[in-house]
Tab-separated table of C-alpha atoms in Angstrom:
chain	number	residue	atom	x	y	z
A	1	MET	CA	38.769	24.730	17.610
A	2	LYS	CA	42.093	23.044	18.396
A	3	LYS	CA	40.797	19.745	16.955
A	4	ILE	CA	39.670	21.487	13.781
A	5	LEU	CA	43.048	23.208	13.372
A	6	LEU	CA	44.866	19.924	14.021
A	7	LEU	CA	42.744	18.131	11.412
A	8	ALA	CA	43.319	20.957	8.917
A	9	ALA	CA	47.084	20.746	9.489
A	10	MET	CA	46.970	16.976	9.012
A	11	LEU	CA	45.075	17.324	5.745
A	12	CYS	CA	47.531	19.930	4.458
A	13	CYS	CA	50.434	17.573	5.165
A	14	LEU	CA	48.670	14.710	3.431
A	15	ILE	CA	47.846	16.811	0.377
A	16	GLY	CA	51.433	17.980	0.202
A	17	ALA	CA	52.595	14.353	0.170
A	18	ALA	CA	50.063	13.294	-2.463
A	19	GLN	CA	52.627	13.052	-5.269
A	20	GLN	CA	55.182	11.187	-3.173
A	21	TYR	CA	53.183	8.130	-2.171
A	22	PRO	CA	51.326	5.554	-4.301
A	23	ASP	CA	47.546	5.285	-4.400
A	24	PHE	CA	45.775	3.303	-1.706
A	25	LYS	CA	44.708	-0.247	-2.566
A	26	PRO	CA	41.180	-1.685	-2.100
A	27	GLN	CA	42.793	-4.106	0.384
A	28	ARG	CA	45.277	-2.178	2.466
A	29	PHE	CA	47.608	-5.139	3.025
A	30	ASP	CA	48.494	-4.937	-0.691
A	31	GLU	CA	50.346	-1.670	-0.077
A	32	ASP	CA	54.131	-1.786	0.264
A	33	TYR	CA	56.075	1.192	1.637
A	34	GLY	CA	59.447	-0.529	1.721
A	35	PHE	CA	60.678	1.827	-1.020
A	36	LEU	CA	60.830	4.592	1.610
A	37	ALA	CA	63.967	2.957	3.018
A	38	ALA	CA	65.897	4.830	0.320
A	39	ASP	CA	64.481	8.158	1.529
A	40	THR	CA	66.661	9.348	4.403
A	41	THR	CA	64.785	12.638	4.935
A	42	THR	CA	62.571	12.306	7.990
A	43	SER	CA	62.821	15.774	9.481
A	44	GLY	CA	59.380	17.376	9.544
A	45	ASN	CA	57.800	14.525	7.566
A	46	TRP	CA	55.606	12.810	10.132
A	47	TYR	CA	53.592	11.026	7.447
A	48	LYS	CA	56.693	9.261	6.158
A	49	VAL	CA	57.325	8.014	9.710
A	50	VAL	CA	53.741	6.730	9.888
A	51	LYS	CA	54.094	4.828	6.625
A	52	TYR	CA	57.643	3.612	7.253
A	53	THR	CA	59.275	3.235	10.673
A	54	PRO	CA	62.528	1.189	10.416
A	55	LEU	CA	63.216	-1.309	13.187
A	56	SER	CA	66.618	-2.454	11.950
A	57	ALA	CA	69.797	-0.836	10.651
A	58	SER	CA	69.259	-2.329	7.190
A	59	GLY	CA	65.703	-0.940	6.993
A	60	THR	CA	64.227	-4.247	5.849
A	61	THR	CA	62.478	-4.705	9.191
A	62	TYR	CA	59.943	-1.941	9.574
A	63	MET	CA	56.429	-0.967	10.616
A	64	SER	CA	53.772	0.772	8.555
A	65	PHE	CA	50.506	2.214	9.854
A	66	GLY	CA	47.356	3.392	8.118
A	67	GLY	CA	43.635	3.775	8.419
A	68	ASP	CA	40.290	4.798	7.041
A	69	ILE	CA	37.592	6.971	8.634
A	70	ARG	CA	34.182	7.178	6.955
A	71	TYR	CA	30.968	9.029	7.809
A	72	GLN	CA	27.701	8.328	6.003
A	73	TYR	CA	24.322	9.985	6.425
A	74	PHE	CA	21.330	8.173	4.935
A	75	TYR	CA	17.709	9.133	4.561
A	76	ASN	CA	15.497	6.247	3.446
A	77	HIS	CA	11.839	7.073	2.794
A	78	ASN	CA	9.688	3.920	2.652
A	79	GLU	CA	12.505	1.481	3.479
A	80	LYS	CA	11.685	-2.009	2.191
A	81	TRP	CA	8.900	-0.385	0.156
A	82	GLY	CA	7.104	0.808	3.298
A	83	ASP	CA	7.286	-2.421	5.339
A	84	GLU	CA	10.139	-1.339	7.662
A	85	PRO	CA	9.852	1.042	10.664
A	86	LYS	CA	10.474	4.650	9.707
A	87	ASP	CA	13.637	6.580	10.607
A	88	PRO	CA	12.117	10.051	10.084
A	89	ASP	CA	15.354	11.997	10.557
A	90	GLY	CA	17.620	9.574	8.739
A	91	TYR	CA	20.592	7.878	10.376
A	92	LEU	CA	24.366	8.204	10.603
A	93	PHE	CA	26.883	5.418	10.006
A	94	THR	CA	30.495	5.760	11.134
A	95	ARG	CA	33.261	3.318	10.253
A	96	SER	CA	36.873	3.454	11.404
A	97	LEU	CA	39.654	1.094	10.318
A	98	PHE	CA	43.195	1.155	11.669
A	99	HIS	CA	45.987	-1.224	10.659
A	100	ALA	CA	49.596	-1.988	11.494
A	101	ASP	CA	51.814	-3.830	9.004
A	102	ALA	CA	55.093	-5.307	10.290
A	103	HIS	CA	57.754	-6.554	7.842
A	104	PHE	CA	60.555	-8.778	9.164
A	105	GLY	CA	63.117	-8.891	6.375
A	106	GLN	CA	62.108	-9.844	2.848
A	107	HIS	CA	60.097	-12.972	3.628
A	108	PHE	CA	57.976	-12.527	6.754
A	109	ARG	CA	55.265	-10.080	7.710
A	110	ALA	CA	52.357	-9.708	10.127
A	111	PHE	CA	49.260	-7.586	9.552
A	112	ILE	CA	46.602	-6.543	12.051
A	113	GLU	CA	43.531	-4.339	11.536
A	114	LEU	CA	40.811	-3.156	13.918
A	115	GLN	CA	37.349	-2.114	12.782
A	116	SER	CA	34.718	-0.006	14.538
A	117	SER	CA	31.245	0.495	13.041
A	118	THR	CA	28.545	2.560	14.722
A	119	ALA	CA	24.968	3.460	13.786
A	120	ASP	CA	23.054	6.408	15.212
A	121	GLY	CA	19.354	7.029	14.610
A	122	LYS	CA	18.538	3.700	12.927
A	123	LYS	CA	15.756	1.687	14.578
A	124	ASN	CA	16.557	-1.721	13.113
A	125	THR	CA	20.268	-2.525	13.002
A	126	SER	CA	22.201	-5.658	12.159
A	127	PRO	CA	25.830	-6.468	13.058
A	128	VAL	CA	26.711	-5.265	9.568
A	129	ASP	CA	25.468	-1.813	10.641
A	130	LEU	CA	26.617	-1.842	14.272
A	131	ASN	CA	29.805	-3.534	15.460
A	132	PRO	CA	31.509	-1.161	17.953
A	133	LEU	CA	35.009	-2.668	17.964
A	134	ASP	CA	36.439	-5.912	16.697
A	135	LEU	CA	39.460	-7.634	15.225
A	136	HIS	CA	38.883	-7.397	11.484
A	137	GLN	CA	42.180	-8.854	10.243
A	138	ALA	CA	45.174	-10.530	11.873
A	139	PHE	CA	47.429	-12.752	9.798
A	140	ALA	CA	51.020	-13.874	9.324
A	141	GLU	CA	52.584	-14.289	5.889
A	142	TYR	CA	55.639	-15.877	4.327
A	143	SER	CA	56.680	-14.980	0.780
A	144	GLY	CA	59.506	-16.230	-1.377
A	145	THR	CA	60.518	-17.082	-4.928
A	146	LEU	CA	59.290	-19.993	-7.035
A	147	GLY	CA	61.376	-20.349	-10.174
A	148	ASN	CA	60.891	-17.100	-12.065
A	149	GLY	CA	57.812	-16.276	-10.018
A	150	SER	CA	56.756	-15.969	-6.393
A	151	LEU	CA	54.984	-18.023	-3.754
A	152	ALA	CA	53.319	-16.779	-0.563
A	153	PHE	CA	51.447	-18.380	2.333
A	154	ARG	CA	49.050	-16.420	4.551
A	155	VAL	CA	47.345	-17.724	7.700
A	156	GLY	CA	44.879	-15.921	9.935
A	157	ARG	CA	41.918	-13.557	9.736
A	158	GLN	CA	41.927	-11.775	6.390
A	159	GLU	CA	39.825	-10.217	3.655
A	160	LEU	CA	39.120	-12.067	0.409
A	161	LEU	CA	38.307	-10.328	-2.869
A	162	TYR	CA	38.104	-11.903	-6.304
A	163	GLY	CA	37.311	-10.705	-9.804
A	164	SER	CA	34.266	-8.498	-10.253
A	165	GLN	CA	33.225	-9.186	-6.634
A	166	ARG	CA	30.029	-10.906	-7.784
A	167	LEU	CA	30.689	-13.812	-5.392
A	168	VAL	CA	33.562	-12.749	-3.127
A	169	SER	CA	33.943	-9.172	-1.908
A	170	VAL	CA	35.249	-7.093	0.986
A	171	ARG	CA	31.701	-5.616	1.194
A	172	ASP	CA	32.939	-2.042	1.336
A	173	GLY	CA	29.547	-0.403	0.695
A	174	PRO	CA	27.845	-1.413	3.987
A	175	ASN	CA	29.096	-0.136	7.329
A	176	SER	CA	31.212	-3.204	8.215
A	177	ARG	CA	33.620	-4.936	5.861
A	178	GLN	CA	33.690	-8.740	5.974
A	179	SER	CA	36.580	-11.112	6.595
A	180	PHE	CA	37.471	-14.805	6.847
A	181	ASP	CA	39.582	-17.000	9.125
A	182	ALA	CA	41.642	-18.573	6.372
A	183	ALA	CA	44.748	-20.333	5.138
A	184	LYS	CA	45.766	-19.145	1.692
A	185	ALA	CA	48.510	-19.889	-0.855
A	186	MET	CA	49.310	-17.388	-3.635
A	187	VAL	CA	51.354	-18.131	-6.748
A	188	LYS	CA	52.549	-15.700	-9.437
A	189	SER	CA	54.447	-16.769	-12.526
A	190	GLY	CA	54.604	-14.783	-15.742
A	191	SER	CA	51.052	-14.046	-16.900
A	192	LEU	CA	49.491	-16.423	-14.352
A	193	LYS	CA	48.264	-15.576	-10.883
A	194	ALA	CA	46.639	-18.300	-8.773
A	195	ASP	CA	45.149	-18.420	-5.262
A	196	PHE	CA	44.162	-21.469	-3.198
A	197	PHE	CA	42.342	-21.043	0.119
A	198	TYR	CA	40.287	-22.708	2.834
A	199	SER	CA	38.335	-20.528	5.250
A	200	ASN	CA	35.531	-19.973	7.713
A	201	PHE	CA	33.427	-16.843	7.289
A	202	VAL	CA	33.614	-14.428	10.248
A	203	ILE	CA	30.033	-13.844	11.409
A	204	ALA	CA	29.742	-10.320	12.788
A	205	GLN	CA	28.277	-9.747	16.260
A	206	LYS	CA	27.090	-6.501	17.875
A	207	ASP	CA	29.347	-6.397	20.936
A	208	ILE	CA	33.042	-5.625	21.437
A	209	PHE	CA	35.623	-8.220	20.345
A	210	ASP	CA	32.997	-10.951	19.984
A	211	ASP	CA	33.480	-11.862	16.302
A	212	ALA	CA	34.804	-15.280	17.286
A	213	PHE	CA	35.888	-18.169	15.098
A	214	SER	CA	32.865	-19.992	13.681
A	215	ASN	CA	32.493	-23.066	11.476
A	216	LYS	CA	28.872	-22.360	10.490
A	217	ARG	CA	29.899	-21.127	7.041
A	218	ARG	CA	32.895	-22.787	5.441
A	219	PHE	CA	34.315	-21.482	2.201
A	220	TRP	CA	37.157	-22.822	0.062
A	221	GLY	CA	38.358	-22.668	-3.509
A	222	SER	CA	40.874	-21.624	-6.127
A	223	TYR	CA	41.060	-18.623	-8.446
A	224	PHE	CA	43.212	-18.344	-11.588
A	225	THR	CA	43.888	-15.156	-13.552
A	226	PHE	CA	45.576	-15.220	-16.963
A	227	SER	CA	46.726	-11.874	-18.385
A	228	ASN	CA	47.739	-10.917	-21.930
A	229	VAL	CA	45.471	-13.560	-23.422
A	230	PRO	CA	45.158	-13.123	-27.222
A	231	LEU	CA	41.914	-11.459	-28.345
A	232	ILE	CA	40.244	-11.405	-24.908
A	233	LYS	CA	42.975	-9.615	-22.863
A	234	ASN	CA	42.272	-11.190	-19.444
A	235	LEU	CA	40.694	-14.457	-18.368
A	236	ASP	CA	39.648	-15.628	-14.894
A	237	ALA	CA	38.675	-19.207	-14.061
A	238	TYR	CA	37.617	-20.325	-10.610
A	239	TYR	CA	36.021	-22.872	-8.318
A	240	PHE	CA	34.400	-22.083	-4.947
A	241	GLY	CA	33.017	-24.528	-2.395
A	242	PHE	CA	30.548	-23.421	0.278
A	243	LYS	CA	29.024	-25.238	3.261
A	244	ARG	CA	26.347	-23.766	5.509
A	245	LYS	CA	24.355	-25.432	8.288
A	246	ASP	CA	21.276	-23.216	8.286
A	247	ALA	CA	20.426	-22.170	4.707
A	248	VAL	CA	16.914	-20.888	3.961
A	249	PHE	CA	15.395	-20.376	0.511
A	250	TYR	CA	11.783	-20.121	-0.617
A	251	ASP	CA	11.695	-23.751	-1.771
A	252	GLY	CA	13.883	-25.369	0.834
A	253	ALA	CA	15.940	-25.091	4.009
A	254	GLY	CA	18.644	-27.081	5.768
A	255	LYS	CA	22.271	-27.972	5.286
A	256	GLU	CA	23.695	-26.458	2.101
A	257	MET	CA	26.695	-27.837	0.204
A	258	ARG	CA	27.196	-25.724	-2.912
A	259	HIS	CA	29.910	-25.703	-5.560
A	260	SER	CA	30.441	-22.805	-7.977
A	261	VAL	CA	32.486	-22.922	-11.181
A	262	GLY	CA	32.883	-19.797	-13.241
A	263	ALA	CA	34.787	-17.933	-15.914
A	264	ARG	CA	35.250	-14.229	-16.549
A	265	SER	CA	36.723	-12.323	-19.481
A	266	TRP	CA	37.513	-8.613	-19.153
A	267	GLY	CA	39.581	-5.857	-20.675
A	268	LYS	CA	39.893	-2.368	-22.193
A	269	ASN	CA	40.903	-1.247	-25.670
A	270	ASN	CA	40.692	2.132	-27.449
A	271	GLY	CA	37.957	3.495	-25.211
A	272	TRP	CA	35.970	0.265	-25.116
A	273	ARG	CA	35.658	-1.836	-21.967
A	274	TYR	CA	33.919	-5.096	-21.251
A	275	ASP	CA	33.420	-7.574	-18.446
A	276	ALA	CA	31.586	-10.824	-19.155
A	277	GLU	CA	31.059	-13.605	-16.617
A	278	ALA	CA	29.207	-16.919	-16.338
A	279	ILE	CA	28.740	-19.101	-13.249
A	280	TYR	CA	27.180	-22.515	-12.667
A	281	GLN	CA	26.348	-23.880	-9.205
A	282	PHE	CA	25.620	-27.456	-8.141
A	283	GLY	CA	25.406	-29.434	-4.899
A	284	LYS	CA	22.799	-30.223	-2.236
A	285	LEU	CA	20.340	-28.389	-0.002
A	286	GLY	CA	19.076	-31.101	2.347
A	287	PRO	CA	17.644	-33.743	-0.014
A	288	LYS	CA	17.351	-31.323	-2.951
A	289	ASP	CA	19.823	-31.128	-5.838
A	290	ILE	CA	21.176	-27.641	-6.541
A	291	SER	CA	21.325	-26.485	-10.154
A	292	ALA	CA	21.695	-22.690	-10.473
A	293	TRP	CA	23.436	-20.282	-12.807
A	294	THR	CA	24.017	-16.680	-13.841
A	295	ALA	CA	25.436	-14.855	-16.845
A	296	SER	CA	26.272	-11.162	-17.132
A	297	ILE	CA	27.776	-8.607	-19.461
A	298	ASN	CA	29.023	-5.143	-18.553
A	299	ALA	CA	30.231	-3.111	-21.533
A	300	GLY	CA	30.826	0.527	-22.292
A	301	TYR	CA	32.647	3.145	-24.304
A	302	GLN	CA	34.209	6.440	-23.262
A	303	PHE	CA	34.105	9.328	-25.725
A	304	SER	CA	37.372	10.878	-24.563
A	305	GLY	CA	37.358	13.463	-27.371
A	306	LEU	CA	34.081	15.050	-26.249
A	307	SER	CA	33.446	17.549	-23.465
A	308	PHE	CA	33.114	15.881	-20.041
A	309	LYS	CA	34.404	12.608	-21.587
A	310	PRO	CA	31.046	10.780	-21.389
A	311	ASP	CA	31.286	7.081	-20.558
A	312	VAL	CA	28.194	5.223	-21.783
A	313	GLY	CA	27.619	1.748	-20.353
A	314	LEU	CA	25.159	-1.110	-20.425
A	315	LYS	CA	24.911	-3.974	-17.956
A	316	ALA	CA	22.629	-6.955	-18.290
A	317	GLU	CA	22.407	-10.134	-16.239
A	318	VAL	CA	20.234	-13.179	-15.832
A	319	ILE	CA	20.271	-14.844	-12.398
A	320	SER	CA	18.392	-18.085	-11.913
A	321	GLY	CA	15.580	-18.698	-9.452
A	322	ASP	CA	13.631	-21.797	-8.524
A	323	ARG	CA	11.118	-22.718	-11.234
A	324	LYS	CA	8.974	-25.341	-9.505
A	325	GLU	CA	7.950	-25.447	-5.880
A	326	GLY	CA	8.053	-28.770	-4.023
A	327	ASP	CA	10.259	-30.741	-6.436
A	328	ASN	CA	13.677	-32.232	-5.675
A	329	ARG	CA	15.662	-29.348	-7.241
A	330	LEU	CA	16.728	-25.918	-6.002
A	331	GLU	CA	17.569	-23.468	-8.793
A	332	THR	CA	18.062	-20.281	-6.759
A	333	LEU	CA	21.531	-18.803	-7.164
A	334	ASN	CA	23.462	-18.135	-3.967
A	335	PRO	CA	25.760	-15.103	-4.505
A	336	LEU	CA	27.832	-16.245	-1.487
A	337	PHE	CA	29.696	-13.131	-0.264
A	338	PRO	CA	28.942	-10.362	-2.795
A	339	ARG	CA	29.518	-6.643	-2.539
A	340	GLY	CA	26.749	-5.251	-0.321
A	341	GLY	CA	25.624	-2.401	-2.575
A	342	TYR	CA	25.187	-4.722	-5.528
A	343	PHE	CA	22.805	-2.438	-7.443
A	344	GLY	CA	23.826	0.827	-5.794
A	345	LEU	CA	24.561	2.157	-2.323
A	346	ALA	CA	20.899	1.777	-1.330
A	347	SER	CA	21.359	-2.059	-1.282
A	348	ILE	CA	17.685	-2.714	-1.982
A	349	ILE	CA	17.809	-6.017	-3.894
A	350	GLY	CA	20.341	-8.857	-3.967
A	351	PRO	CA	21.491	-10.930	-6.991
A	352	SER	CA	19.136	-13.933	-6.832
A	353	ASN	CA	16.172	-14.776	-9.125
A	354	LEU	CA	16.597	-11.682	-11.270
A	355	PHE	CA	16.780	-10.416	-14.795
A	356	ASP	CA	17.917	-6.822	-15.073
A	357	ILE	CA	18.976	-4.272	-17.686
A	358	HIS	CA	21.116	-1.400	-16.490
A	359	PRO	CA	22.133	1.485	-18.814
A	360	SER	CA	24.343	4.254	-17.417
A	361	ILE	CA	26.306	7.383	-18.288
A	362	ASP	CA	29.220	8.941	-16.388
A	363	LEU	CA	30.530	12.447	-16.966
A	364	GLU	CA	33.872	13.906	-15.918
A	365	LEU	CA	32.878	17.422	-14.859
A	366	SER	CA	36.476	18.131	-13.832
A	367	LYS	CA	39.588	16.200	-12.866
A	368	THR	CA	38.173	15.769	-9.365
A	369	ILE	CA	34.383	15.662	-9.911
A	370	GLN	CA	32.425	12.870	-11.611
A	371	TRP	CA	28.671	12.716	-12.181
A	372	GLY	CA	26.936	9.426	-12.872
A	373	ILE	CA	23.363	8.523	-13.818
A	374	ASP	CA	22.070	4.982	-14.186
A	375	TYR	CA	18.706	3.337	-14.650
A	376	ASP	CA	17.946	-0.247	-13.665
A	377	ILE	CA	14.899	-2.340	-14.560
A	378	PHE	CA	14.276	-5.500	-12.505
A	379	TRP	CA	12.162	-8.561	-13.254
A	380	ARG	CA	11.917	-11.891	-11.472
A	381	TYR	CA	13.573	-14.640	-13.480
A	382	SER	CA	11.035	-17.138	-12.110
A	383	THR	CA	7.568	-16.326	-10.813
A	384	HIS	CA	7.803	-19.435	-8.603
A	385	ASP	CA	10.554	-17.908	-6.465
A	386	GLY	CA	10.729	-14.778	-4.308
A	387	ILE	CA	13.227	-11.924	-4.162
A	388	TYR	CA	16.212	-11.767	-1.822
A	389	ALA	CA	18.425	-9.214	-0.068
A	390	PRO	CA	22.188	-9.101	-0.850
A	391	SER	CA	22.669	-11.341	2.228
A	392	VAL	CA	20.420	-14.005	0.567
A	393	VAL	CA	17.713	-13.380	3.177
A	394	MET	CA	14.294	-13.583	1.560
A	395	ILE	CA	12.474	-10.250	1.272
A	396	TYR	CA	9.164	-11.512	-0.179
A	397	PRO	CA	8.096	-15.064	-1.083
A	398	ALA	CA	6.824	-16.235	-4.459
A	399	GLY	CA	3.162	-16.956	-3.801
A	400	THR	CA	2.034	-13.359	-3.303
A	401	SER	CA	1.857	-12.614	-7.040
A	402	GLY	CA	2.421	-14.100	-10.468
A	403	ALA	CA	3.882	-10.822	-11.769
A	404	ARG	CA	7.483	-10.655	-12.984
A	405	ASN	CA	7.898	-6.877	-12.831
A	406	ILE	CA	9.736	-5.933	-9.611
A	407	GLY	CA	10.316	-2.280	-10.410
A	408	ARG	CA	12.633	0.383	-11.782
A	409	GLN	CA	15.496	2.167	-10.075
A	410	LEU	CA	16.889	5.564	-11.073
A	411	GLU	CA	20.115	6.610	-9.417
A	412	SER	CA	22.378	9.629	-9.673
A	413	GLU	CA	25.606	10.360	-7.831
A	414	ILE	CA	28.252	13.068	-7.686
A	415	VAL	CA	31.729	12.025	-6.518
A	416	PHE	CA	34.370	14.561	-5.473
A	417	THR	CA	37.935	13.317	-4.931
A	418	PRO	CA	40.183	16.336	-4.314
A	419	ASN	CA	43.139	14.027	-3.708
A	420	LYS	CA	43.879	10.400	-2.917
A	421	TYR	CA	43.191	10.902	0.788
A	422	LEU	CA	39.705	12.437	0.641
A	423	TYR	CA	36.504	11.129	-0.923
A	424	PHE	CA	33.048	12.716	-0.963
A	425	ARG	CA	29.886	11.315	-2.519
A	426	PHE	CA	26.275	12.433	-2.794
A	427	GLU	CA	23.752	9.882	-4.062
A	428	ILE	CA	20.018	9.893	-4.613
A	429	THR	CA	18.003	6.818	-5.593
A	430	TRP	CA	14.365	6.504	-6.540
A	431	PHE	CA	12.820	3.019	-6.762
A	432	ASP	CA	9.447	2.750	-8.496
A	433	ALA	CA	7.726	-0.338	-7.085
A	434	GLY	CA	6.320	-2.685	-9.739
A	435	ASP	CA	3.379	-5.070	-9.812
A	436	TYR	CA	5.068	-7.811	-7.782
A	437	LEU	CA	6.044	-5.487	-4.925
A	438	GLU	CA	2.601	-3.852	-4.816
A	439	ALA	CA	1.018	-7.299	-4.443
A	440	SER	CA	3.591	-8.548	-1.885
A	441	GLY	CA	3.591	-5.736	0.692
A	442	ALA	CA	2.946	-2.049	1.114
A	443	GLY	CA	4.427	-1.533	-2.351
A	444	LYS	CA	5.417	2.104	-1.840
A	445	ASP	CA	8.089	3.835	-3.878
A	446	ILE	CA	11.471	4.308	-2.161
A	447	LEU	CA	13.454	7.528	-1.988
A	448	PHE	CA	16.996	7.065	-0.728
A	449	VAL	CA	19.547	9.829	-0.146
A	450	GLY	CA	23.126	9.176	0.921
A	451	VAL	CA	26.066	11.456	1.746
A	452	THR	CA	29.547	9.982	2.293
A	453	SER	CA	32.790	11.582	3.457
A	454	GLN	CA	35.934	9.520	3.831
A	455	LEU	CA	39.567	10.042	4.846
A	456	LYS	CA	42.300	7.494	4.156
A	457	PHE	CA	45.837	7.682	5.450
C-alpha cells in the first residue's frame, strides 16, 4: 500500500508540473533543462531538482536525471503462423531506462544510460527480448560555434536515429533499444543540418553488462537535412556504409560490404502530409554483386473540420528481392537497423522482398484518446526470394511456393495519453495467411494482442 501511495504522489507531482517542462524527446539526450537555472524556486519541487541539480555557483555546471519504465503484455496465437512454440498464457515484457546527463559549462557534457529488459512467460527469447542489465549509452560531447552555426563532436556508446527510421532507428518497439559505439560530428548552419559518423553496432547479449565492443557489424555514413526547401518543404540526402562478417540471405552468405544512398522528401501543408523516400544499395556479398533498392510513399490528409478529426492515410512501398537464384547478383534489400515494429507492434514481417499497400484511418476521440485502424496487404516482390524478419533473418525460403501472396494484416489500436508522462496502448492484430505462407509452413492465421503502459520522467 505504501508503494502504491508513493507512486500516486509521484504521478500527481508530475502531472502538476506538466505545463512547466517541455515534452520528452525520442532520444533523451536531446533534452536540455539548462533553462531551469533561471528558476530559483526549489522548495517542495523535487522534480525540478531531478531535472536540474546545479553543481556550480553560475548554474552552468549541472546534472539532470530521467528515465522510462514500460510494461507490455502480449498474447500471440499461432506465432510465426503456427511454427513457433506456444505461449498459452501470453508473456510480459518489462523495460527500464535510467539516464544521467552532466553539463560542464556551455561546451562539455557527458551522458550515461542504463537499460534493463526482462521477459516473463516467453519460451523462445532473444537478447532483444531479455537483457537484464547493461550499459546502453555512455558518451562525451563537445559543442561550440561554427560561424553562424554550431559544431559538436560526440564519442562513445550512443543511439542513432535518422529520417523515417527505415534504415536507422532506436528500435523502440521491441523490448531493448539498440545503440552503437560511435564517433560522430554534427553541424548546423541555417537551414542545413549534417551528421557524419563511424560506428560499430552493439550486439545485445543475455547476461549482465556483457554487451561488449564488437567489430562484427561496422556502420558509417553521413546524413544531410535541408529545411525550407521551395515546393517540397524538407529534403534529406544520405549515404550509409555497412560491413558484416556473417551475412545470410536466401541466395548467398558470407562477408557483406553494402553501400546505401538515399533521398527523402517530407512535409505538411493545410492538412496534407507526405513522406516519400527512395534508396539504392550496391556492394558485395562474397563474390556476388549487390544491387538492391526500395521506394515508398506515405501520404495522408486530416479533416480537422469534422468530428473526431479523421486522418486518412495511404502507404505503399516496393522493396526488392533476389530475382534469380545462383547468379552473381544479390538483389535483396538489407534494411540495416530499422524500427523493430516495422508494420505494427506485432513485428511479423521485415522490409525485404516485399510489395505492400497500407491504407489507414486515425480518429481523435478526445484530446487524450486516439483510435487507429489500418489494413496491410503483402506480396513478395520476387518469387525467387523468401521473406525475412525485421532483423533480416530469413523466415521462409523461396522454393516452397511460387505464390506471391503473403497475406493480409488488419490492425486496430487505442492510445491514451493523459499527460506527457503517461502512455497507454491497446492493440489487436489479425494476420490472414496467404498462399505462400500456407505452402511454406503451418500457414495458420495469427491473432496478436498487446497492452502497453509506460511512465517517463
